[in-house]
Short mmCIF file of C-alpha atoms in Angstrom, two decimals:
data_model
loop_
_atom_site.label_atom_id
_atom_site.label_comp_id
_atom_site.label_asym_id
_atom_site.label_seq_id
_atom_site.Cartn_x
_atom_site.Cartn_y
_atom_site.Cartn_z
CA UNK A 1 -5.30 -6.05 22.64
CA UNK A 2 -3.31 -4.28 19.89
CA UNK A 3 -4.70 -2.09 17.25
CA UNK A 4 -4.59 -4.37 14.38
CA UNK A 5 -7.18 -6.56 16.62
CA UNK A 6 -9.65 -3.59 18.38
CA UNK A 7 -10.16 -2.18 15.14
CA UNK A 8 -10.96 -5.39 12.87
CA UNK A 9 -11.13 -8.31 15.63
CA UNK A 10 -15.53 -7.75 15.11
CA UNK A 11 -14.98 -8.14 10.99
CA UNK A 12 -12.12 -10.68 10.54
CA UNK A 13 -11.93 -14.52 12.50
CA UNK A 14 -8.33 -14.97 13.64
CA UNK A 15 -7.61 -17.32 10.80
CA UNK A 16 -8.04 -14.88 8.20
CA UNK A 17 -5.59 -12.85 10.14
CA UNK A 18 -3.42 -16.10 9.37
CA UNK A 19 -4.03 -16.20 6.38
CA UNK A 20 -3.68 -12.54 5.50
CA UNK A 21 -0.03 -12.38 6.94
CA UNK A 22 1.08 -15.84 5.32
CA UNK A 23 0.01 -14.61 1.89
CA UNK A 24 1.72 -11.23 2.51
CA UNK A 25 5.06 -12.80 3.68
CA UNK A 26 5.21 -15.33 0.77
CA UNK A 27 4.78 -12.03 -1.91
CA UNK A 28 7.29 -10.63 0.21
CA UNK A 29 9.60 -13.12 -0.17
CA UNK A 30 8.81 -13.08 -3.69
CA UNK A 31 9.56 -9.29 -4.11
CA UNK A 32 12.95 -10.03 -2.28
CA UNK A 33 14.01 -13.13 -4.71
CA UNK A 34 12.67 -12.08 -7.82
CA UNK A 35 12.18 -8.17 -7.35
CA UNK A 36 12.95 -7.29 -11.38
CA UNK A 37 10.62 -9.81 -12.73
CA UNK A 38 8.07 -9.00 -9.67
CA UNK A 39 7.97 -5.28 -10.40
CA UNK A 40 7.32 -5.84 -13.96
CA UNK A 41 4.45 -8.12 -12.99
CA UNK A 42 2.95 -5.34 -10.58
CA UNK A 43 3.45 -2.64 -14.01
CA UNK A 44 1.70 -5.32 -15.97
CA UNK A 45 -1.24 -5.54 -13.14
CA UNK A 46 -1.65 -1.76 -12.85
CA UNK A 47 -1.61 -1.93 -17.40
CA UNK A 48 -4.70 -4.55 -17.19
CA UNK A 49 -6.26 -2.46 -14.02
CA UNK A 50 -6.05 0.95 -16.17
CA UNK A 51 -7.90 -0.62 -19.19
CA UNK A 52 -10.30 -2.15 -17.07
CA UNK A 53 -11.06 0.67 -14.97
CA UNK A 54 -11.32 3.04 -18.06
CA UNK A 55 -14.01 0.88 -19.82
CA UNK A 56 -16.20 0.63 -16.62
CA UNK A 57 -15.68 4.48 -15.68
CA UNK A 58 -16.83 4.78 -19.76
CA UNK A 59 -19.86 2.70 -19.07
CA UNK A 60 -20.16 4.31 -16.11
CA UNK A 61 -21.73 7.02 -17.53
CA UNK A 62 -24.71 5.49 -18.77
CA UNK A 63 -25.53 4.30 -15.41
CA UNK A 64 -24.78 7.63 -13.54
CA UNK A 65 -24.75 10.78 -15.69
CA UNK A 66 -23.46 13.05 -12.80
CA UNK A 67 -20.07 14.06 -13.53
CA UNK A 68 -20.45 13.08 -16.93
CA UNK A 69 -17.66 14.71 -18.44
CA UNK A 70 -15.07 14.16 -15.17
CA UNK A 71 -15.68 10.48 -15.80
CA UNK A 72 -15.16 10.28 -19.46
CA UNK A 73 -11.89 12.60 -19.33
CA UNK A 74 -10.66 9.90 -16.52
CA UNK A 75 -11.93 6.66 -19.02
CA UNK A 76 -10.43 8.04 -21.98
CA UNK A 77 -7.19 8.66 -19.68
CA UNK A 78 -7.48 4.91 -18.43
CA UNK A 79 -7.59 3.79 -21.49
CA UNK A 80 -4.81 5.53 -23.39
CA UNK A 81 -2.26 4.68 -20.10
CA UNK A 82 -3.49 0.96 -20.08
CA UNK A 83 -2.87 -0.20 -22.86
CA UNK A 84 0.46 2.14 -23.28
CA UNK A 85 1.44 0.69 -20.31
CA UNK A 86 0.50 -2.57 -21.42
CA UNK A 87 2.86 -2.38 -25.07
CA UNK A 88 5.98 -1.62 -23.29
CA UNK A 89 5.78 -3.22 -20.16
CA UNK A 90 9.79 -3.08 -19.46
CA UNK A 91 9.37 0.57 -19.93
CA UNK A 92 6.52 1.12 -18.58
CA UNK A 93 8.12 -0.17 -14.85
CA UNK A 94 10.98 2.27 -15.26
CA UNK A 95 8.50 5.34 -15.75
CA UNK A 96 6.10 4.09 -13.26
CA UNK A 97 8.29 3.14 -10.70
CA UNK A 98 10.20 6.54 -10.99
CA UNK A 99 7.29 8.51 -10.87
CA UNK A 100 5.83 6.93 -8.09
CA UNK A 101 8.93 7.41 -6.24
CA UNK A 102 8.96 10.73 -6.82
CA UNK A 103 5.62 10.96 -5.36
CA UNK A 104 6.78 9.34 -2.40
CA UNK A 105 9.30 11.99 -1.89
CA UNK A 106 7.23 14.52 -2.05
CA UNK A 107 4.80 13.44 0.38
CA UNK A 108 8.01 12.70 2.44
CA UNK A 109 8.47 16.45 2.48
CA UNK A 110 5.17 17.21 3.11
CA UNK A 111 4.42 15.21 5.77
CA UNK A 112 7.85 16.16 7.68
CA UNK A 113 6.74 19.92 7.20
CA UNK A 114 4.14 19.18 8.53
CA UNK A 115 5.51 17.47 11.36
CA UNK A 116 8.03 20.30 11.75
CA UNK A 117 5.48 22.58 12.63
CA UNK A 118 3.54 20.18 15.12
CA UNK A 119 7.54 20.22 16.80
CA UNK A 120 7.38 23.97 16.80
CA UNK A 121 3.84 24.12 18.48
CA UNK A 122 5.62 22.15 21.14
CA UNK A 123 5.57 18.54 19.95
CA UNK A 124 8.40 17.87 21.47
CA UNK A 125 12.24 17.78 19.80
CA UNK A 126 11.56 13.88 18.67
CA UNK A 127 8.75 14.34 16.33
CA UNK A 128 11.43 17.48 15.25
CA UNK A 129 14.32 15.31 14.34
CA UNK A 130 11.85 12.50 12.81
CA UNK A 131 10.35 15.26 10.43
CA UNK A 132 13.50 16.57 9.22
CA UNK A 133 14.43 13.01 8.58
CA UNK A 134 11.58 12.63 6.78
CA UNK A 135 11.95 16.14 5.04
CA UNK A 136 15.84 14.63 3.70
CA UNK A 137 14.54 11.68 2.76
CA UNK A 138 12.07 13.31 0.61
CA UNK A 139 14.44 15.27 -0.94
CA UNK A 140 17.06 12.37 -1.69
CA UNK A 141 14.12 10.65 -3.18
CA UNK A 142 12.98 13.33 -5.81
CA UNK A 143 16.75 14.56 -6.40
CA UNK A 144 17.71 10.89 -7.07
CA UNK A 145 14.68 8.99 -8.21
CA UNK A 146 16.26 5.97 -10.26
CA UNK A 147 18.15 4.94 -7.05
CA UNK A 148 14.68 4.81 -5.16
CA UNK A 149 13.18 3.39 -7.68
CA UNK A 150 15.85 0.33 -7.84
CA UNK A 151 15.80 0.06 -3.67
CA UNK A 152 11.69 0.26 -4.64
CA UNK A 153 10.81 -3.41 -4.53
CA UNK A 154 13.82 -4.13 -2.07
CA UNK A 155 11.86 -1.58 0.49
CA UNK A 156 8.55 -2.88 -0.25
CA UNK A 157 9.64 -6.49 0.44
CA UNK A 158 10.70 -5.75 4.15
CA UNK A 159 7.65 -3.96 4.69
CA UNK A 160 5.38 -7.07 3.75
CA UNK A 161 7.51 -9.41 5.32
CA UNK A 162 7.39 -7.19 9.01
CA UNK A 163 3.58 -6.32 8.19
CA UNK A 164 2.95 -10.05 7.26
CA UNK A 165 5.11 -11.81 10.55
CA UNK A 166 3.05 -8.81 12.70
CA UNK A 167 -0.19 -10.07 11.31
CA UNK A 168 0.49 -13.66 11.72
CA UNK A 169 1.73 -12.73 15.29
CA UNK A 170 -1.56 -10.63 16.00
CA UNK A 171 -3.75 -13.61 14.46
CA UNK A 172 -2.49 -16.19 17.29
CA UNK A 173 -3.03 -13.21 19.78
CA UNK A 174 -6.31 -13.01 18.81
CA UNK A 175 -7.12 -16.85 18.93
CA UNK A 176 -5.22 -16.70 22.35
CA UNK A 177 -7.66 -14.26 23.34
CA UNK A 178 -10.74 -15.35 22.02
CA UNK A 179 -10.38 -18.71 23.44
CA UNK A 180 -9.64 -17.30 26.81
CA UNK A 181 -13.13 -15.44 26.41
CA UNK A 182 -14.80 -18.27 25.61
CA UNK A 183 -13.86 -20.20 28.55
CA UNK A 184 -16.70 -20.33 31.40
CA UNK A 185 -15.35 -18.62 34.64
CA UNK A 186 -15.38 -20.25 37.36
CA UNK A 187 -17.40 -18.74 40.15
CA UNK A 188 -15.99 -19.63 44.30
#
């Protein structure tokens, strides 16, 4: 059985498996047709997410005063950033998306470091060459952010659709399988 299955197969039925990858395809697909107008969408989600999550980490307080004044720096944060984001959405995607590219690159780096010196503690001169890959990319990310940020949506829709065809794949392995459990065995 493959990991996607032993790890959730108990929680999820095959069909919502199904149902899972078709709906991640189709947004893939829609990231790869429309990927201006569906990265301005996702800026415009994250805008109405910020203002929502600054009001409830606001009321928040009333219900949990731990950490009173960590939550009310991060509400008051949410809700200047929302709504900002929110004005100028067409803006707001090109700052967004840069940044977060940016942070991709950096964790890029890390991560190859890392991996660098897992190579070096003899992991072998594969996970080597991957990190330094890695370690590149990174860099080509933060030194040229607007370029990642225009491949952004372009990236992101071949990782649904693979991630969505896997899962549909995995969801007929997993009614495969279960049906094969439930079949009485036949005893000679």
């Amino acid at each position: 059985m493959g990991s996607y299955a032993s790890s959730r197969a108990e929680a999820l039925p095959w069909w919502l498996v199904l149902v899972e990858g078709i709906v991640v395809v189709l947004l893939g697909l829609v990231l790869l047709v429309a990927p201006g107008a569906s990265l301005v969408l996702l800026v415009w989600l994250l805008g109405i997410y910020l203002l929502i999550a600054g009001i409830l980490r606001i009321v928040g307080i009333f219900l949990d005063s731990s950490y009173w004044g960590w939550k009310l720096a991060a509400g008051i944060l949410c809700l200047v950033a929302g709504p900002a984001i929110l004005s100028n959405p067409l803006w707001s995607t090109a700052v967004v998306s840069t940044w977060l590219v940016v942070l991709v690159g950096f964790l890029a780096m890390l991560q190859g470091a890392a991996g660098l010196v897992v190579a070096f503690q003899g992991g072998g001169w594969g996970i080597g060459a991957l990190s330094v890959l890695g370690i590149l990319f990174g860099l080509f990310l933060v030194i040229n952010p607007l370029i990642g940020a225009a491949t952004l949506t372009l990236v992101l829709a071949i990782v649904m659709l693979i991630g969505g065809v896997g899962a549909v794949v995995q969801a007929f392995r997993m009614r495969r399988e279960g049906a094969a459990a439930q079949q009485p065995r036949r005893v000679r």
